[in-house]
Coordinates of C-alpha atoms in Angstrom, one line a residue:
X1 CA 124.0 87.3 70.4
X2 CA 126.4 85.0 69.0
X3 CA 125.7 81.9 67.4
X4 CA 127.4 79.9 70.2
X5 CA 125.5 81.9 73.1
X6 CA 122.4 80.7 71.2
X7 CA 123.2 76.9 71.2
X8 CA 124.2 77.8 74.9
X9 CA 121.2 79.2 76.1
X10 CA 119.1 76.7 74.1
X11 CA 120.8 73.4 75.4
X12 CA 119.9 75.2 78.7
X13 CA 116.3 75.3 78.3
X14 CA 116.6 71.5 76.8
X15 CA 118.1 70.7 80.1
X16 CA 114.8 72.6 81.8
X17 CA 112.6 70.3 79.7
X18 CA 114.5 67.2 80.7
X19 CA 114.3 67.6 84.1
X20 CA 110.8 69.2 84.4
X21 CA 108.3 67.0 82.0
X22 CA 105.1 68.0 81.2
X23 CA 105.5 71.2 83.1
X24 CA 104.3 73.5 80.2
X25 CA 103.7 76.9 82.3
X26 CA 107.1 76.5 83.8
X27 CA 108.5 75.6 80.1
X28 CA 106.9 78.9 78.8
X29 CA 108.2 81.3 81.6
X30 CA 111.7 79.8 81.5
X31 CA 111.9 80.9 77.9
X32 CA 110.6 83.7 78.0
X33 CA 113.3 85.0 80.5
X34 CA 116.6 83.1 79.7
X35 CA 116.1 84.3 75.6
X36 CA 116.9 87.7 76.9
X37 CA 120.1 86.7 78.4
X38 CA 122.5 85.9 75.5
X39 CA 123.7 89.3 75.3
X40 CA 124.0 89.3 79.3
X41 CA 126.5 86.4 79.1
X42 CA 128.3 87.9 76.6
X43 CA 128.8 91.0 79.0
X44 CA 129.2 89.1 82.3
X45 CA 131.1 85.4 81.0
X46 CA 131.1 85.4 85.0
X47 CA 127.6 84.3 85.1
X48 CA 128.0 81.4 82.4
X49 CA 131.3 80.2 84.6
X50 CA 129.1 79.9 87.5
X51 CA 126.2 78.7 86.1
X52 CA 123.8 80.9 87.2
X53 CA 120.9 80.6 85.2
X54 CA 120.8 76.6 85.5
X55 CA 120.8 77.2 89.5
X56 CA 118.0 80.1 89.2
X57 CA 116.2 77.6 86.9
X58 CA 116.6 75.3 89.7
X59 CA 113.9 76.0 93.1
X60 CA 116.1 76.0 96.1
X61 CA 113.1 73.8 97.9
X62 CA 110.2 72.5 96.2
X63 CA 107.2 71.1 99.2
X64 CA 104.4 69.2 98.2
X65 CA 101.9 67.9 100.7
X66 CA 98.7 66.4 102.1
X67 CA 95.3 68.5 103.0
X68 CA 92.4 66.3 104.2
X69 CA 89.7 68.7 105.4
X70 CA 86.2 68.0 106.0
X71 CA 82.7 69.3 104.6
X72 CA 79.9 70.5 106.2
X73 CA 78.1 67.7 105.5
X74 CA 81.0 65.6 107.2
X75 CA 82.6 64.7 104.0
X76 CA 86.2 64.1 104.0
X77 CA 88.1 65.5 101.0
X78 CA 91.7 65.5 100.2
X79 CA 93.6 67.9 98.3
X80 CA 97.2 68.7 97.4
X81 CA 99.1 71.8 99.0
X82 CA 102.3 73.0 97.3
X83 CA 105.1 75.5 98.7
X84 CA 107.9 76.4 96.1
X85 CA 110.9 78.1 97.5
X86 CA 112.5 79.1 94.2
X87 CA 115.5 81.7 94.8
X88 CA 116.8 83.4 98.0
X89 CA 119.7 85.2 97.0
X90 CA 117.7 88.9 97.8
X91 CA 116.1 87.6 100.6
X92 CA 113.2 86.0 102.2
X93 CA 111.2 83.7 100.1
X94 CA 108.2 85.8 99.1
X95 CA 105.1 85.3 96.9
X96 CA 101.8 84.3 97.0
X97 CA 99.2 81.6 97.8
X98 CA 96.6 80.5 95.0
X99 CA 93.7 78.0 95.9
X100 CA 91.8 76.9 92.4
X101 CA 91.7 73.8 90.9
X102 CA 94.6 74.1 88.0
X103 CA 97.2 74.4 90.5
X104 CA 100.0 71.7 90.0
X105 CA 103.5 71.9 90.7
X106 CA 104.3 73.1 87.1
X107 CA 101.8 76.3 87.7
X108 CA 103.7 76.8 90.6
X109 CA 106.6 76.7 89.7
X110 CA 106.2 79.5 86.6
X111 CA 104.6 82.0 89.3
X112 CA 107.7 81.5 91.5
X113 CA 110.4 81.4 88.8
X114 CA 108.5 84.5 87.3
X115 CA 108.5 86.0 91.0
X116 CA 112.4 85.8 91.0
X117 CA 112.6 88.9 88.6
X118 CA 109.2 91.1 89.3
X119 CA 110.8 90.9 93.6
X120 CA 113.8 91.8 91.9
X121 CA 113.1 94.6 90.4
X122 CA 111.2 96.0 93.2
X123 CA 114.5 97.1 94.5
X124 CA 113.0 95.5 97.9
X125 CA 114.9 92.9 99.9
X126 CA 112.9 89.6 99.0
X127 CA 113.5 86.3 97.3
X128 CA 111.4 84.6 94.8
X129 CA 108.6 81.8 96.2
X130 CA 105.3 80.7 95.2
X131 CA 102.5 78.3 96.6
X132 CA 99.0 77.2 96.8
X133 CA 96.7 74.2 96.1
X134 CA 94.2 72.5 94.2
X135 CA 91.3 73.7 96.4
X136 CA 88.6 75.5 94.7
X137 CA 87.0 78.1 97.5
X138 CA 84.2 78.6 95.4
X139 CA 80.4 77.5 96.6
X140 CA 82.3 76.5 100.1
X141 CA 80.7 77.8 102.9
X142 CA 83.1 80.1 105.0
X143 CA 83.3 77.4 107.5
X144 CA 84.4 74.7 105.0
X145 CA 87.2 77.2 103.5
X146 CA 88.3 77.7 107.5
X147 CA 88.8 74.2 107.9
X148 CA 90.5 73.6 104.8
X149 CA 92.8 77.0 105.5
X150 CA 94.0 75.2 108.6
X151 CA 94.6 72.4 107.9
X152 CA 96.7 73.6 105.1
X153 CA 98.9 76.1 107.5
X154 CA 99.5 72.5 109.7
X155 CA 101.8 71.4 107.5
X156 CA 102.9 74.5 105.7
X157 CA 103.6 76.3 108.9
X158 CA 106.7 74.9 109.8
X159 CA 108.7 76.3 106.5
X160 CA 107.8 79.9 107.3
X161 CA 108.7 82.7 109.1
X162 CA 109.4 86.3 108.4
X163 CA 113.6 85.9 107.9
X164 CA 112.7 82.3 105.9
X165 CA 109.5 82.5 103.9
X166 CA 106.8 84.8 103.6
X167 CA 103.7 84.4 101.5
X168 CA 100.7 86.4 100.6
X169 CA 97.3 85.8 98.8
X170 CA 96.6 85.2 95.1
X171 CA 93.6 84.0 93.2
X172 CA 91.0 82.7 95.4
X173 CA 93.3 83.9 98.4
X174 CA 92.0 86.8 100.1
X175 CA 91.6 88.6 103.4
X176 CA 89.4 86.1 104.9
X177 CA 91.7 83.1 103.8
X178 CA 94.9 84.8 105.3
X179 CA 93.1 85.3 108.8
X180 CA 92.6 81.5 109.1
X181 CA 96.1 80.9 108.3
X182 CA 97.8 83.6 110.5
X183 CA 95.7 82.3 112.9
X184 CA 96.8 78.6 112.8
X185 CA 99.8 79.7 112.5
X186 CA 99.5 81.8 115.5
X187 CA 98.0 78.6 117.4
X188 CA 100.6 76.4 116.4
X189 CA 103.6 78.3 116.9
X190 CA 102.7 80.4 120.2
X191 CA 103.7 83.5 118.3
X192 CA 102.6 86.3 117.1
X193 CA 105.1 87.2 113.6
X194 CA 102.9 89.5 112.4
X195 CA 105.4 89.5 109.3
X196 CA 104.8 85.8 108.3
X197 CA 101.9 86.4 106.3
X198 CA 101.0 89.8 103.9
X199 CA 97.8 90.7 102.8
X200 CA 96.4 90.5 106.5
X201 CA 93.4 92.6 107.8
X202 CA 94.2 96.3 108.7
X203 CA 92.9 95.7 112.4
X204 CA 95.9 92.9 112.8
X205 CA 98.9 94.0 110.8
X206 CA 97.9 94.3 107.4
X207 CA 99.0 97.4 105.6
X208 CA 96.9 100.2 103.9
X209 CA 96.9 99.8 99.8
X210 CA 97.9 95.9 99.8
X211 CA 94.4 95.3 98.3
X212 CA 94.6 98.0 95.9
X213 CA 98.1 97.9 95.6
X214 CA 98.8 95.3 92.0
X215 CA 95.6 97.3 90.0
X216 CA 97.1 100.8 91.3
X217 CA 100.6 99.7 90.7
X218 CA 99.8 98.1 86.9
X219 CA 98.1 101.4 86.3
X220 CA 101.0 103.5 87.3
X221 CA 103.4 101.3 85.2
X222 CA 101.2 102.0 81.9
X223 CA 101.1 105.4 82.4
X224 CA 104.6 105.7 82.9
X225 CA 105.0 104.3 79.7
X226 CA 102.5 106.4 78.1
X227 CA 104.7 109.6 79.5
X228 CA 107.6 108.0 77.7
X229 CA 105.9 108.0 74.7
X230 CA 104.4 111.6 75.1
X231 CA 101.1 110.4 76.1
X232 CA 98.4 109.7 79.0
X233 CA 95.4 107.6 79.6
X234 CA 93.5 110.9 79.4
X235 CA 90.6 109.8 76.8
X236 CA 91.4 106.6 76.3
X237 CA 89.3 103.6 76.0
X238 CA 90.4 100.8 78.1
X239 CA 89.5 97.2 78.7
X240 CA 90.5 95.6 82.2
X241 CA 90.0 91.2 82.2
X242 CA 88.9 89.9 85.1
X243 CA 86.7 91.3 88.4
X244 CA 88.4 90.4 91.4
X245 CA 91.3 93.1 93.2
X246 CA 93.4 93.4 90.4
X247 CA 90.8 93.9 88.1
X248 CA 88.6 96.6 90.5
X249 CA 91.4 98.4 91.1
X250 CA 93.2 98.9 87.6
X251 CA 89.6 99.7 86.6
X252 CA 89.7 102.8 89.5
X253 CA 93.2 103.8 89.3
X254 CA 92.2 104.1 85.2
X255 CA 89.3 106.3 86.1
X256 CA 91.5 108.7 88.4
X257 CA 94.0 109.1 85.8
X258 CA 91.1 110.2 83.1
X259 CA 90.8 107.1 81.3
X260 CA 87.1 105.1 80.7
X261 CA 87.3 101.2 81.0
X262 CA 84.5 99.9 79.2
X263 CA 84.5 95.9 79.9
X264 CA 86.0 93.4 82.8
X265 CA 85.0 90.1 82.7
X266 CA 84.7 86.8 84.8
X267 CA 85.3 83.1 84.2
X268 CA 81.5 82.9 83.1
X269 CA 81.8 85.6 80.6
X270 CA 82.2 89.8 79.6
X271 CA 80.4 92.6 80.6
X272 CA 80.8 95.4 78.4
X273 CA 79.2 99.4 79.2
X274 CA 80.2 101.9 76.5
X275 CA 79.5 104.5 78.7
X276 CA 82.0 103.5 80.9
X277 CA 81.7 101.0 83.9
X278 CA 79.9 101.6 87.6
X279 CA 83.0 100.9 89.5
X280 CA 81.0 100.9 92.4
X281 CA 78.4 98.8 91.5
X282 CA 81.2 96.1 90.4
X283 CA 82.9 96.6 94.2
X284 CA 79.2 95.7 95.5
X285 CA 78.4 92.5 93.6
X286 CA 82.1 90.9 93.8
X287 CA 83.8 91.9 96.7
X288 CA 80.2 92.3 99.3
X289 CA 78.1 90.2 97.7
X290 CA 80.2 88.0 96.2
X291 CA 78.2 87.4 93.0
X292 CA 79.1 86.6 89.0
X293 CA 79.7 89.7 87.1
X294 CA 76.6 89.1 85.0
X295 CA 74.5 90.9 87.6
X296 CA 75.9 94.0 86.5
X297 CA 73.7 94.0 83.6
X298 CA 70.1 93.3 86.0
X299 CA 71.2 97.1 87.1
X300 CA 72.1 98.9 84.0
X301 CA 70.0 98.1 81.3
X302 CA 72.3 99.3 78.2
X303 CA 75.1 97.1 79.7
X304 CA 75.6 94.3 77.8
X305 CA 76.3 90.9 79.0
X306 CA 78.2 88.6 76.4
X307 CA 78.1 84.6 77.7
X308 CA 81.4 82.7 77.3
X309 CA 82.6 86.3 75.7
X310 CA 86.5 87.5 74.4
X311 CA 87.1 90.7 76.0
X312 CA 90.0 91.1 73.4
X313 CA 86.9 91.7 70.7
X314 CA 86.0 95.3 72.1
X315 CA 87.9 98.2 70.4
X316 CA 90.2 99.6 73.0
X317 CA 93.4 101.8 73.1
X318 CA 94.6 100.7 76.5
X319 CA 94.4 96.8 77.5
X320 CA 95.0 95.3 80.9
X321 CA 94.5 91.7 81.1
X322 CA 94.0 91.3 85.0
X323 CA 92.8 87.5 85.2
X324 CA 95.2 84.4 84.4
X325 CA 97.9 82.9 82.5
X326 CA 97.7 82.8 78.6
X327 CA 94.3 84.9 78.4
X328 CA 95.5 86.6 75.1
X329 CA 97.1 84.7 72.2
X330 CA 98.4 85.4 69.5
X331 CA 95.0 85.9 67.4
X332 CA 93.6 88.0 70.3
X333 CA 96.7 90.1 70.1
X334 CA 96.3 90.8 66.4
X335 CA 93.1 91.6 67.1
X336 CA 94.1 94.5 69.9
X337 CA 96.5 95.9 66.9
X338 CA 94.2 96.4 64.2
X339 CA 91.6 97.6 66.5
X340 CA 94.0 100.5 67.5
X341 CA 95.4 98.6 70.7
X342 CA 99.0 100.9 72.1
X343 CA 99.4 99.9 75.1
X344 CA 99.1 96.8 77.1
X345 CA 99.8 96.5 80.8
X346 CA 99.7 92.9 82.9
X347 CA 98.4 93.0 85.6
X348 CA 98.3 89.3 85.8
X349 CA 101.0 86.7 85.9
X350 CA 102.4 86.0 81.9
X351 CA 98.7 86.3 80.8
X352 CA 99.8 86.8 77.2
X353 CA 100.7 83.8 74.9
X354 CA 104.5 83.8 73.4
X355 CA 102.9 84.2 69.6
X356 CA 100.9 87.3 71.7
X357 CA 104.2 88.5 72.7
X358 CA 105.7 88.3 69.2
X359 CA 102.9 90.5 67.8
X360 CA 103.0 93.1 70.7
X361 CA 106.3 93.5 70.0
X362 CA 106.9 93.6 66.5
X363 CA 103.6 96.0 66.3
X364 CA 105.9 98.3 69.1
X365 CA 103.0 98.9 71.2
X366 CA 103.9 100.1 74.8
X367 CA 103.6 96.4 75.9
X368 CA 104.5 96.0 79.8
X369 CA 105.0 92.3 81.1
X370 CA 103.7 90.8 84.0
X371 CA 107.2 90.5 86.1
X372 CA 107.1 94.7 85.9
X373 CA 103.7 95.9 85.5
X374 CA 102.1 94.1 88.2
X375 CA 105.1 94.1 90.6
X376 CA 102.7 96.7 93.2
X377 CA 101.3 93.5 94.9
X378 CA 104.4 92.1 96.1
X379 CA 106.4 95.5 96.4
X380 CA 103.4 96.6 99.2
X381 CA 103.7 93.1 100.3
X382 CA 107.5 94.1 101.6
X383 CA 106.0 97.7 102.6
X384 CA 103.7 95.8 105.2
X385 CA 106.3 93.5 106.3
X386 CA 108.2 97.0 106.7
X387 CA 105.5 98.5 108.8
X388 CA 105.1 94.7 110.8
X389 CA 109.2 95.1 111.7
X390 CA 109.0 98.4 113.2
X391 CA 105.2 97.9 114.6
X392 CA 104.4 101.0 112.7
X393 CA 101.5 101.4 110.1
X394 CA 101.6 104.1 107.7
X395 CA 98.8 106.5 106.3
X396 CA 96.8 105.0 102.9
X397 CA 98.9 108.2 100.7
X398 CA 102.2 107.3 102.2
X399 CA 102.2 104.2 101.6
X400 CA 100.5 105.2 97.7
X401 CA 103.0 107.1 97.1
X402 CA 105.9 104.7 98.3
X403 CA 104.0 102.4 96.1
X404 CA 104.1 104.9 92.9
X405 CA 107.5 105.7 93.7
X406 CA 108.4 102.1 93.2
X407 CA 106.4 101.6 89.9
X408 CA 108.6 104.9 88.6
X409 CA 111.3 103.1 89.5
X410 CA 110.9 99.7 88.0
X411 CA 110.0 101.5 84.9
X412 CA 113.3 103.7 84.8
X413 CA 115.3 100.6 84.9
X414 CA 113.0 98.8 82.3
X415 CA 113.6 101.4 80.4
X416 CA 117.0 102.3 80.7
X417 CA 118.1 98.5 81.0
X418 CA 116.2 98.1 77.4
X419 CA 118.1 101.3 75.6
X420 CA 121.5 99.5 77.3
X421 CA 121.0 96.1 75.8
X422 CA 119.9 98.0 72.4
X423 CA 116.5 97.3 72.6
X424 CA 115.1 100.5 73.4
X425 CA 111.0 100.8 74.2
X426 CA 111.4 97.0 74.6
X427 CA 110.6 96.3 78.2
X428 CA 110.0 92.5 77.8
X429 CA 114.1 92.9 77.0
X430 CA 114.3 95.4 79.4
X431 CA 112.6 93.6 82.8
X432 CA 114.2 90.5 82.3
X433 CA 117.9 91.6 82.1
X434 CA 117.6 93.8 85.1
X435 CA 115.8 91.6 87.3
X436 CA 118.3 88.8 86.1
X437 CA 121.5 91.1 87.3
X438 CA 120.5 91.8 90.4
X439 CA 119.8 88.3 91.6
X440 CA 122.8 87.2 89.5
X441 CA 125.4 89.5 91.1
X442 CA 124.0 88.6 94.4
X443 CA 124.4 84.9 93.6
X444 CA 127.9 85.5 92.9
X445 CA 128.6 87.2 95.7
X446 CA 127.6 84.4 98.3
X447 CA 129.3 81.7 95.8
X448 CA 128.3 78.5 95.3
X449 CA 125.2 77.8 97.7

């Protein structure tokens, strides 16, 4: 990259900071993408004429709104609901819903712009969106979390629809938090779009493997890049943050493959089996019972429960950090190298810190971001709404294998994108560009809108 293509893509980000204060998530993804692109402008000048990366830094529709709900105990509370339409050059808005107490705009607004380029490279036809609130649905009573789920879809209902925008659950959006709002929406509207919503229940349009389908899809990335590199999760010691579906899931897609995850972890702290973890034991207490992952240890007694614990700590040779934003910094990362750490797959959204990045990286670990590794969730999202089109539903190892078929495939062009842009085995480099391209060329194409 020139020295001038620096100074260009920097004053870009300055202008990102200007217009988006104190917005630090947004700040960090924005960066992280557009510092790939240097050598894409040089390549395509096209794309600097037009100014596409200002207008993709730019949401096409950003909705913020009003959710009074009341308690059981009769309680009014009031919380903020946010919808984010960031980019719909591919199509559809589409990207999920997260109810927990650090939403604000500038979270999402990172998920969306981040959701841009993991739809992207998908290869399915959907646009970029992200939304949510600062609800937290824990210790509310399923009647509580109804109310507060419709009166959220009052006001969101009216920007959806299957051709417009199409969301999906995230954290603390699940199943039972998508029935209430397809069935608001349902109410509301007097129609039944089964395709409005993803992540639905089996028995009303949902489609087989959504649940499973961003730990299976996370999975299949890392061992594609494991093949690359001559290798397999055969053996291999893996750690897996988090308990909820992303975190289950990894954990028994790993198994499958011959792999033993030792630790997951919740927001209270780690649970760590050397033996290897009760996969079914951890379904039981979080998705049935819905209990802390410290239980675990009240079963097997040579578990070990570690309060307030870093996962990061355990020696591993495979690491999947499954729970939030920024989990690993740049300390932990260090810490995953010397203990014999080569290969790290998100399976959450940009859970490693930019100094994590840097180590990753300059260590040359098989190191798969977020935007690639966990793009299964969404790219099954666009299977169901596939399946809702043509009012067909399709078999739990069709619609796996469409699913692993699509990993392959974003890992190809990661790949192969990376070895292009001389970068090869780098596909921080590698995801960025290609899911920038696609959306680019398409923004082109429909000129200036």
């Amino acid at each position: 990259m020139t020295p001038l293509m620096d100074e260009k893509i920097e004053a870009i980000y300055q202008e990102v900071l200007r217009r988006n204060p104190g917005e630090v998530e947004f700040h960090q993804a924005v960066r992280e993408v557009i510092e790939s692109l240097g050598m894409v402008l040089v390549k395509h000048p096209e794309y600097a004429d037009r100014k596409i990366i200002q207008r993709i830094c730019e949401p096409e529709r950003q909705i913020i709104f009003r959710v009074p709900w009341q308690a059981d105990n009769g309680e009014v509370h009031i919380n903020r609901g946010f919808r984010v339409e960031f980019n719909s050059a591919l199509g559809p808005y589409k990207g999920g819903l997260r109810f927990h107490p650090s939403v604000y705009l500038g979270i999402i607004k990172f998920l969306g712009f981040e959701q841009i380029f993991k739809n992207s490279l998908t290869g399915m036809p959907i646009g970029g969106g992200k939304g949510g609130s600062d609800f937290d649905p824990k210790g509310k009573s399923d009647d509580e979390i109804m109310r507060f789920c419709q009166s959220f879809m009052t006001e969101l209902y009216r920007h959806l629809g299957e051709y417009t925008d199409v969301p999906a659950g995230d954290i603390g959006v699940g199943g039972r938090e998508i029935g209430y709002m397809f069935g608001q929406y349902k109410r509301i509207t007097n129609r039944y779009e089964a395709g409005v919503l993803t992540g639905k229940g089996l028995h009303y349009g949902g489609s087989l493997v959504r649940t499973e389908a961003t730990g299976y899809g996370a999975t299949f990335f890392v061992h594609e890049m494991l093949k690359a590199r001559k290798d397999s999760f055969a053996g291999k010691t893996c750690l897996v943050s988090g308990s909820g579906n992303v975190a289950i899931y990894t954990i028994e897609k790993i198994h499958q493959l011959g792999g033993k995850c030792v630790a997951c972890s919740d927001s209270n702290g780690v649970i760590y089996h050397e033996k290897g973890l009760d996969l079914e034991l951890i379904k039981q207490l979080k998705e049935v019972e819905r209990r802390r992952i410290q239980d675990y240890a009240q079963f097997h007694k040579d578990a070990k429960y570690i309060p307030n614990g870093n996962i990061w700590e355990i020696p591993c040779q495979v690491a999947m950090p499954s729970a939030t934003q920024n989990e690993i910094n740049g300390k932990d990362a260090a810490t995953l190298v010397k203990n014999g750490c080569i290969a790290v797959g998100e399976g959450a959204n940009m859970p490693t810190t930019p100094e994590g990045v840097k180590v990753f990286l300059d260590a040359k670990l098989a190191y798969g971001p977020g935007k690639a590794a966990n793009a299964g969730g969404v790219a099954t999202s666009a299977l169901e709404m596939q399946q809702n089109a043509s009012r067909d539903a399709w078999s739990f190892e069709f619609t796996e294998k469409k699913l692993e078929e699509i990993m392959v495939g974003i890992h190809k062009n990661c790949f192969e994108t990376a070895e292009e842009y001389g970068a090869p085995g780098n596909y921080v480099l590698g995801a960025n560009i290609a899911g920038f391209i696609k959306v680019a060329d398409a923004m082109v194409a429909m000129g200036l809108v």
